[in-house]
Amino acid sequence: MTQTPLNPGDSPLVREALSSVVSRETSATPTAVQAGDGSGAGDAGWPRPAKTRVIAVANQKGGVGKTTTSVNIAAALSMHGQRVLVVDLDPQGNASTALATEHRGDVPDVYQVLVDDLPMADIVKQVPEMPNLYCAPATIDLAGAEIELVSLVAREARLRRALAAYDEIELDYIIIDCPPSLGLLTVNALVAADEVMIPIQCEYYALEGLGQLLRNVDLIKAHLNPTLRLSTIVLTMYDGRTRLASQVAEEVRSHFGETVLNTVIPRSVRLSEAPSYGQSVMTYDPGSSGAMAYMDAAREIAYRATVA
Ligand SMILES: Nc1ncnc2c1ncn2[C@@H]1O[C@H](COP(=O)(O)OP(=O)(O)OP(=O)(O)O)[C@@H](O)[C@H]1O
Ligand SMILES: [Mg+2]
């Protein structure tokens, strides 16, 4: 197998997309971030999708990079003219922390949207210093939702309904950061989404449990959400010095082919430091290897949709 290209510019798919897509200028909202955003990427506006893309970032395995991927892909997209909402669907509230969005105490959160029918507009906050980026925070209350949802009407479709009713801002992307389980919260994400993105950590047990996740995706597709598709696999925490990482990457690519992004996310201390400053790595250290990789990954995602 050939060396995995680290730069999506090397990929024929992306090259083709780049040449065939006429980039729609971002509509001139006063909030749009233009070139020179410090992202290190020269291109300002990426093509906006024809309709909002709702992407659930899921893997019931803990610590594989779901939140890091959600937050940084969202930040990268928002820095290129996309209006992006991150829905924190994990009671740990890690995505809310990373996006400097208050999620302690009495803050209205996703729990109240799912269980008490609070409108999404009442909880969504703009992320500080990121004009195109929004966050629907999760407080620890959300931990109760797995149980409380069970007895509610349309328990699997609560998030879908709430998002459908949310038309405050013309969103290009809704990225849902799922908890490390396959319970009702993740089911709600998969019912609300058009696409599933699975981060896979490049280590020994990487593929364990993946079958179960894929079966769930198929079940939800068959019964609850026919338009759902596994659109993206992203390889995370890649350590180029180990043979194991490249073996895992190769195995994942041979299973999933084009679904796997060309860009792999390297291990980078900067990625793990950024959340404690309430920032994505895109602003915390835009020149770091982690920031550049997530920027490339986000670019692939933005351009892929237009060739699908
Ligand atoms: N590429 C990376 N390089 C270095 N550290 C990383 C990288 N990606 C994630 N991490 C760190 O690994 C830990 C787990 O990542 P993250 O929280 O994104 O995973 P997760 O799948 O969301 O976890 P959980 O299942 O608990 O929600 C975090 O401390 C994060 O900062
Ligand atoms: Mg997480």
CSV table of C-alpha atoms and ligand atoms in Angstrom, one decimal, residues 59 61-69 90 92 94 177-180 236-238 265-269 271-273 275 294, ligand 1:
chain,number,residue,atom,x,y,z
A,59,ASN,CA,-18.0,5.9,18.4
A,61,LYS,CA,-15.5,3.6,22.4
A,62,GLY,CA,-14.3,6.2,24.9
A,63,GLY,CA,-11.4,8.6,24.3
A,64,VAL,CA,-11.0,8.0,20.5
A,65,GLY,CA,-11.1,11.7,19.6
A,66,LYS,CA,-14.9,12.4,19.1
A,67,THR,CA,-14.9,15.6,20.9
A,68,THR,CA,-11.5,16.8,19.6
A,69,THR,CA,-12.7,16.1,16.1
A,90,ASP,CA,-22.3,14.2,26.1
A,92,GLN,CA,-19.3,15.2,30.3
A,94,ASN,CA,-16.3,18.4,27.0
A,177,ASP,CA,-20.7,15.3,19.6
A,178,CYS,CA,-21.9,11.9,20.9
A,179,PRO,CA,-21.2,10.3,24.3
A,180,PRO,CA,-19.2,7.1,24.4
A,236,THR,CA,-7.0,10.0,14.9
A,237,MET,CA,-3.9,10.1,17.2
A,238,TYR,CA,-1.7,8.8,14.5
A,265,ILE,CA,-4.8,13.4,12.6
A,266,PRO,CA,-1.4,13.1,14.2
A,267,ARG,CA,-0.8,12.9,17.9
A,268,SER,CA,-0.3,16.4,19.0
A,269,VAL,CA,0.1,17.8,22.5
A,271,LEU,CA,-4.7,19.3,20.6
A,272,SER,CA,-4.9,18.1,24.1
A,273,GLU,CA,-3.9,21.4,25.7
A,275,PRO,CA,-9.5,22.7,25.6
A,294,TYR,CA,-7.9,19.3,11.3
B,1,LIG,N1,-4.6,13.8,18.0
B,1,LIG,C1,-4.5,13.9,19.4
B,1,LIG,N2,-3.3,14.1,19.9
B,1,LIG,C2,-3.1,14.1,21.2
B,1,LIG,N3,-4.1,14.0,22.1
B,1,LIG,C3,-5.4,13.9,21.6
B,1,LIG,C4,-5.6,13.8,20.2
B,1,LIG,N4,-6.9,13.7,20.0
B,1,LIG,C5,-7.5,13.7,21.3
B,1,LIG,N5,-6.6,13.8,22.2
B,1,LIG,C6,-6.8,13.8,23.7
B,1,LIG,O1,-7.2,12.5,24.0
B,1,LIG,C7,-8.3,12.5,25.0
B,1,LIG,C8,-9.5,11.9,24.4
B,1,LIG,O2,-10.0,12.7,23.3
B,1,LIG,P1,-11.5,13.2,23.1
B,1,LIG,O3,-12.0,13.7,24.4
B,1,LIG,O4,-11.6,14.0,21.9
B,1,LIG,O5,-12.1,11.7,22.9
B,1,LIG,P2,-13.6,11.3,23.0
B,1,LIG,O6,-13.8,10.2,22.0
B,1,LIG,O7,-14.5,12.5,22.8
B,1,LIG,O8,-13.7,10.8,24.5
B,1,LIG,P3,-15.1,10.4,25.2
B,1,LIG,O9,-15.4,9.1,24.7
B,1,LIG,O10,-14.7,10.4,26.7
B,1,LIG,O11,-16.1,11.5,24.9
B,1,LIG,C9,-8.4,14.0,25.3
B,1,LIG,O12,-7.6,14.2,26.5
B,1,LIG,C10,-7.8,14.7,24.1
B,1,LIG,O13,-7.3,16.0,24.5
